[in-house]
Coordinates of C-alpha atoms in Angstrom, one line a residue:
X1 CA 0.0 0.0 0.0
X2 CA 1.1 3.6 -1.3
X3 CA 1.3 5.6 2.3
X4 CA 1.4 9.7 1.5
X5 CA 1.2 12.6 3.6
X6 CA -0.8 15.7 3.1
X7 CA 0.6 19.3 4.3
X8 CA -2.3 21.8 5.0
X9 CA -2.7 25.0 7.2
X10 CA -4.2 24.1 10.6
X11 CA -7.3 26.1 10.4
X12 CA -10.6 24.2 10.1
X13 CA -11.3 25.3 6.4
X14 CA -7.6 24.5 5.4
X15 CA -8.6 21.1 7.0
X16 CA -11.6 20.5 5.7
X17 CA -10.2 21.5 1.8
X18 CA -7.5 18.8 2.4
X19 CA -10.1 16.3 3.1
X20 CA -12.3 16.8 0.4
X21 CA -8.6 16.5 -2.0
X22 CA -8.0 13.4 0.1
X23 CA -11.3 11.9 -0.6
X24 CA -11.1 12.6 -4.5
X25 CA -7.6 10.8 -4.3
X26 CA -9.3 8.1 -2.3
X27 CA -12.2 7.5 -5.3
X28 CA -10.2 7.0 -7.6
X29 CA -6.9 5.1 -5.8
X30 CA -8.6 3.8 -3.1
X31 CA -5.5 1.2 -1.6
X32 CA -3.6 4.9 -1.7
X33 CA -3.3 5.8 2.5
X34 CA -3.2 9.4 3.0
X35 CA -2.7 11.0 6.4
X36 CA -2.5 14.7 7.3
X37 CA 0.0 17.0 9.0
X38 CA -0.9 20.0 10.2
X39 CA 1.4 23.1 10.3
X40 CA 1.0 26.6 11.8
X41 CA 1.6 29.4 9.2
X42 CA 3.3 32.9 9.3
X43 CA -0.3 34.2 8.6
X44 CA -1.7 31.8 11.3
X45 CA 0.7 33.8 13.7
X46 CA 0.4 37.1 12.7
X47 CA -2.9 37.8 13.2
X48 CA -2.8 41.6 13.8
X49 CA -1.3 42.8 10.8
X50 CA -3.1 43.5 8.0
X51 CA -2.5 41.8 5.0
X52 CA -2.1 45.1 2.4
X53 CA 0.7 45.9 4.9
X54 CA 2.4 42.6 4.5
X55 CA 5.8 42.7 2.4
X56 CA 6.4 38.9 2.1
X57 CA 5.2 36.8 0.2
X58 CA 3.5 32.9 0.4
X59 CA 2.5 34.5 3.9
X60 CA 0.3 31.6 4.1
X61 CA 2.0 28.9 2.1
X62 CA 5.6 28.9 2.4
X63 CA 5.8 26.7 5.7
X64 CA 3.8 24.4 3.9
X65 CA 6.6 24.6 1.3
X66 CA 9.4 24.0 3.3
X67 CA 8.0 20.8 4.5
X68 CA 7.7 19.2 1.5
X69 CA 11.3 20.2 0.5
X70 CA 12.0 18.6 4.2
X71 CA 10.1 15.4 2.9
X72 CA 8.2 15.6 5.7
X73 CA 5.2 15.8 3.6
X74 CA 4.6 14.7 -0.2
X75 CA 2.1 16.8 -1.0
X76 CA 0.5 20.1 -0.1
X77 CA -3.0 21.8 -0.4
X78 CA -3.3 25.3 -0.7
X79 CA -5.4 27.7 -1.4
X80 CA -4.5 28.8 -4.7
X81 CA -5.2 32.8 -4.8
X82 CA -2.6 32.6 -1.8
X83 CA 0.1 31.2 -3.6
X84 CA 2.7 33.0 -5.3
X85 CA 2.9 33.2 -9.1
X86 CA 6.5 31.8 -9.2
X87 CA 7.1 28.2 -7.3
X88 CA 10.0 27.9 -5.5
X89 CA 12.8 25.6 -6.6
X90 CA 12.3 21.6 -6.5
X91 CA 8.3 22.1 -6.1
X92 CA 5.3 22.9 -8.9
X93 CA 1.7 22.8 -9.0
X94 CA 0.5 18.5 -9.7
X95 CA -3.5 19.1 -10.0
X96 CA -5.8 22.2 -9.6
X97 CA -9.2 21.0 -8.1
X98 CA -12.4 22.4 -9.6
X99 CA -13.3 25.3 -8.7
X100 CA -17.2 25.4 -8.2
X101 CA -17.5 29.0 -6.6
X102 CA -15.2 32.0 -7.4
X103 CA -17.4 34.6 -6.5
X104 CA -17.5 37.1 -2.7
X105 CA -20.1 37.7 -0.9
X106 CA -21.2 40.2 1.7
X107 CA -22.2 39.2 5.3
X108 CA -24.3 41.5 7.5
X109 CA -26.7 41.6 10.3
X110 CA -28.8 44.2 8.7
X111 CA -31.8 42.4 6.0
X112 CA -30.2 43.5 2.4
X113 CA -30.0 42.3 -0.8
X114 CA -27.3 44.7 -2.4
X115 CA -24.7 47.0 -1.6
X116 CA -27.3 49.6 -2.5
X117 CA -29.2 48.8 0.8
X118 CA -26.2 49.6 3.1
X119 CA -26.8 52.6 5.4
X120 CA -24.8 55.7 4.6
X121 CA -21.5 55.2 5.9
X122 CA -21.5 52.1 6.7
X123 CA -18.7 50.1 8.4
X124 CA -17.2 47.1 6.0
X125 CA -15.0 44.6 7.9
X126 CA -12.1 43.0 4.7
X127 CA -8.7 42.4 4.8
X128 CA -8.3 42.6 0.9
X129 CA -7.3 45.7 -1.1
X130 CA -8.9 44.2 -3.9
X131 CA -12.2 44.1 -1.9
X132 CA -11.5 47.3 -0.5
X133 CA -11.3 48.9 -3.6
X134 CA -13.8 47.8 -5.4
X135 CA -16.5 48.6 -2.5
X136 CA -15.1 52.0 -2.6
X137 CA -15.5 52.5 -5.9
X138 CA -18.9 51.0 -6.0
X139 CA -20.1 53.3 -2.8
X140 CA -17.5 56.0 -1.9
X141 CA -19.5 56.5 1.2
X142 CA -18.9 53.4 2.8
X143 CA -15.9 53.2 5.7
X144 CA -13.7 50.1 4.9
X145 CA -12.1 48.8 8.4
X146 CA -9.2 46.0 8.6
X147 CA -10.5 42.2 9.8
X148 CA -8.5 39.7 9.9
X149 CA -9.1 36.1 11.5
X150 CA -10.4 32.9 10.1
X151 CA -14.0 32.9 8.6
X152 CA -15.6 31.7 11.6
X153 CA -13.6 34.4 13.6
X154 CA -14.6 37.0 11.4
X155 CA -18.2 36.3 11.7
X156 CA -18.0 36.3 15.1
X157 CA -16.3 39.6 14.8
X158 CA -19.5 41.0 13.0
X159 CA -22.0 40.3 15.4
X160 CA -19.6 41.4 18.4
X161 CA -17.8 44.6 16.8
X162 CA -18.7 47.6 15.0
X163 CA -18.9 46.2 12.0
X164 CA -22.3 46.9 9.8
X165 CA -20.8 44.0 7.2
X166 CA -17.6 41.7 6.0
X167 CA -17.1 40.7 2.4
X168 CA -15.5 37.0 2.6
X169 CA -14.7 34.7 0.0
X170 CA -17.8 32.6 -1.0
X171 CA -16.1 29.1 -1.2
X172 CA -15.2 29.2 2.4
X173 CA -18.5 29.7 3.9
X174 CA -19.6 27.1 1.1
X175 CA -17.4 24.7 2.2
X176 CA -17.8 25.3 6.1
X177 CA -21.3 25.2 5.8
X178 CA -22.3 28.3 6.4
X179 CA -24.4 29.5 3.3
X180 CA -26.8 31.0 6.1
X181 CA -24.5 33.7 6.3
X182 CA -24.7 35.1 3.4
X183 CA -26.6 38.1 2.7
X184 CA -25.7 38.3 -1.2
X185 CA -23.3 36.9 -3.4
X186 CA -21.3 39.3 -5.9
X187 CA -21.6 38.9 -10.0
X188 CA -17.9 38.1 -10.4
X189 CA -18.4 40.2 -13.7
X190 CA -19.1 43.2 -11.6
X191 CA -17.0 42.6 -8.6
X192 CA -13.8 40.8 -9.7
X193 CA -12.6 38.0 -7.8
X194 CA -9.1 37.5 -6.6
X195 CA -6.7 35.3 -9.3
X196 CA -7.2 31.5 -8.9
X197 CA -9.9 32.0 -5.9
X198 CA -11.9 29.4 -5.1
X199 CA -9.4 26.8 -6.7
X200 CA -7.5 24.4 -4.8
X201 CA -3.8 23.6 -6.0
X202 CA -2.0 20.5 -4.8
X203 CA 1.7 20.9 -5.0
X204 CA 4.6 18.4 -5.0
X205 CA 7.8 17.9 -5.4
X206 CA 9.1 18.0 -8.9
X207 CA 11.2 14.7 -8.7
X208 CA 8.4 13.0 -6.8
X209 CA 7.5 10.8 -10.1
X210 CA 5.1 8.4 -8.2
X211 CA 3.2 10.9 -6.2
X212 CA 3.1 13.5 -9.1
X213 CA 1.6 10.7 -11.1
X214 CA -1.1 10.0 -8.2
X215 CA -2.3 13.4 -7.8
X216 CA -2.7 14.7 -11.4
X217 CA -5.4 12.5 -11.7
X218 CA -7.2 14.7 -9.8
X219 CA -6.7 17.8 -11.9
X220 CA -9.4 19.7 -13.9
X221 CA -8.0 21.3 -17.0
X222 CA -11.0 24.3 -17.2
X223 CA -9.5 25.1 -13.3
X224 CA -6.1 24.7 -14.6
X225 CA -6.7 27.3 -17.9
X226 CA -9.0 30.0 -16.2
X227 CA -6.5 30.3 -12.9
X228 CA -3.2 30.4 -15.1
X229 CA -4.8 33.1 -17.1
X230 CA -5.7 35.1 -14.0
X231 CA -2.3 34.2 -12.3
X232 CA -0.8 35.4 -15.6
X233 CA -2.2 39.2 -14.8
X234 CA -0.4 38.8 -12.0
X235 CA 3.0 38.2 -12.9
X236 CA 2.7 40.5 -15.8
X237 CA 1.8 43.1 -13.5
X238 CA 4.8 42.2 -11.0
X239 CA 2.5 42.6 -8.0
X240 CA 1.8 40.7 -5.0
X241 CA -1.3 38.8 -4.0
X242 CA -2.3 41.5 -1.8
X243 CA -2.7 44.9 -4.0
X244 CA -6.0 46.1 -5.2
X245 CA -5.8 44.2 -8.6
X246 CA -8.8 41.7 -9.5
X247 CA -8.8 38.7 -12.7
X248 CA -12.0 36.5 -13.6
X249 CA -11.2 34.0 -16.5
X250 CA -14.2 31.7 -17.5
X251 CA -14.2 29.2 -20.3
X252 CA -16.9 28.4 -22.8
X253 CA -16.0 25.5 -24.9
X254 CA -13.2 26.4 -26.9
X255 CA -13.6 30.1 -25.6
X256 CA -12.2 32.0 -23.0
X257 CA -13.1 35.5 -21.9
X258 CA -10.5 37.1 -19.2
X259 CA -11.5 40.3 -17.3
X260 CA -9.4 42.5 -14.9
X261 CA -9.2 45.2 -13.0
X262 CA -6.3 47.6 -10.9
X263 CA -7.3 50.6 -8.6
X264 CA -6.4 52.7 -6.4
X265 CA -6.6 51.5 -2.9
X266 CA -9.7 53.7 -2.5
X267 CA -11.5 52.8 -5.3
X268 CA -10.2 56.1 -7.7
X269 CA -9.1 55.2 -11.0
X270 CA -10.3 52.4 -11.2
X271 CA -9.4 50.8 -14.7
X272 CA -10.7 47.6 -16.5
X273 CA -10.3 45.4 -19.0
X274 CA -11.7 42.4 -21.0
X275 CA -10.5 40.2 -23.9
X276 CA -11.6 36.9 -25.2
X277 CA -10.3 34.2 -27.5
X278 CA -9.3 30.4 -28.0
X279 CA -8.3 28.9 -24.8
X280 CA -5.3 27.8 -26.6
X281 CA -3.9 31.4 -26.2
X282 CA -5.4 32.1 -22.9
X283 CA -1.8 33.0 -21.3
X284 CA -1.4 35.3 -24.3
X285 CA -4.9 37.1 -24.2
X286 CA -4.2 37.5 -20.3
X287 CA -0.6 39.0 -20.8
X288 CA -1.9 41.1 -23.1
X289 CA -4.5 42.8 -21.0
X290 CA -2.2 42.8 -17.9
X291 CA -0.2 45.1 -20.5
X292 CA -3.8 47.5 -21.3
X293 CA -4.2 47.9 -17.6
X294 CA -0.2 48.9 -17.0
X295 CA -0.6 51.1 -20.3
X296 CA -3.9 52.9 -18.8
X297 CA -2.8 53.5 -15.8
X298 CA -1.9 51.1 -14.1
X299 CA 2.3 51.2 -13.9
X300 CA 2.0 54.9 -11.7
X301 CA -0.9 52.7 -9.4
X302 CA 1.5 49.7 -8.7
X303 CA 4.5 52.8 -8.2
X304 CA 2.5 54.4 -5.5
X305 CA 1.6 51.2 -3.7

């Protein structure tokens, strides 16, 4: 019997993400054992700084990394949007998990249906400059406070703080369970998701032939098209996961149509952008708009940030 081990963040949504890629392994190599080790992240730590102020990167993935260049683990499952765009030497992405919900959504005690139906001035609880800015620019009226904390935490912080709502991730509370929650989900169209989110990416080692042959079978080539277009924004751009820059890719057949966005942190020039073409030149298509936004605007954004 094949026995592996399976890196993930310690938090119960990191867990739970690495059972459900567990169980998909299991279905289809089912005499494949697979146990899970736990480890505490930089991110995990830090739980007071916010995360535009961060200056590292793989804040929440790089431990993860190290043990599986320490063998102490043979694969790892992260949350792809908090990856960075280049792997580090001896590792690369196996299999990218299908990605059934990219969009955000907004969380509030108060009975609404839109961002039109927050109060004047109302209090927004995100620890994204990409949410951030796109709330601002949607509503310049609204106050956009730090949050940071897992989603349950953050929650909590809602219906104990001064916070009138939170914008979180929709795959999380998906995932958790708690669809409750949500007071309305985004059109990722209108409010742009972050690159790759929602997707799950299993990395390994690059020599590990046996294991990179177990998990790839697990890999969904639409995930693995629309989140290397979006990730390809990114490392055009040269930015970090954190600023205020947004990428939806979505496939349609033999289609793919690629939008983006970069701001200002307070929603002020806000510039967009969207291309389509075959998915055979998705990476092309996506550099190419990364280049439109720089060319609009966007270089003197990323040189103030």
């Amino acid at each position: 019997m094949v026995h592996l081990t399976a890196a993930t963040r310690a938090g119960d949504l990191a867990v739970f993400q690495t059972r459900s890629v567990i169980s998909m392994l299991k279905n289809i190599k089912p005499e494949v054992n697979i146990g899970i080790k736990t480890i505490t992240t930089t991110g995990d730590n830090d739980r007071r700084t916010t995360l535009w102020n961060l200056k590292d990167t793989g804040f929440f993935t790089s431990q993860l990394e190290d043990a599986l260049l320490a063998k102490d683990a043979d694969f790892a499952v992260h949350s792809f949007k908090d990856l960075p765009t280049q792997c580090r030497s001896g590792l690369k992405i196996t299999a990218i998990c299908d990605r059934n919900f990219v969009e955000d959504c907004l969380v509030s005690n108060l009975h609404i249906k839109s961002i039109e139906q927050l109060p004047e001035g109302a209090k927004i609880g995100t620890s994204s400059l990409r949410r951030a800015a796109q709330i601002k620019h949607m509503r310049n009226d609204l106050q956009v406070v730090p949050i940071r904390g897992n989603v349950k935490t953050r929650i909590k912080k809602l219906e104990e703080d001064d916070y009138d709502a939170i914008i979180l991730a929709r795959a999380g509370l998906e995932r958790l369970g708690l669809m409750e929650n949500i007071s309305f989900v985004f059109d990722p169209t209108e409010f742009i998701p972050a690159p790759a989110q929602g997707a799950l990416a299993i990395q390994t080692r690059t020599d590990d032939n046996s294991t990179n042959e177990i998990i790839s079978l697990i890999n969904n080539k639409n995930a693995e098209e629309e989140t290397a277009a979006e990730r390809k924004i990114l490392n055009v751009l040269q930015c970090g996961c954190h600023a205020p820059v947004g990428a939806y890719a979505k496939i349609n057949e033999s289609r793919i149509e690629i939008q983006a966005f970069i701001s200002n942190p307070d929603g002020t020039n806000y510039i967009s952008r969207i291309k389509e073409g075959n998915t055979e030149k998705a990476e092309i298509i996506a550099e190419n708009l990364a280049k439109e936004l720089l060319g609009a605007g966007g270089r003197e954004i990323l040189k103030r940030i």
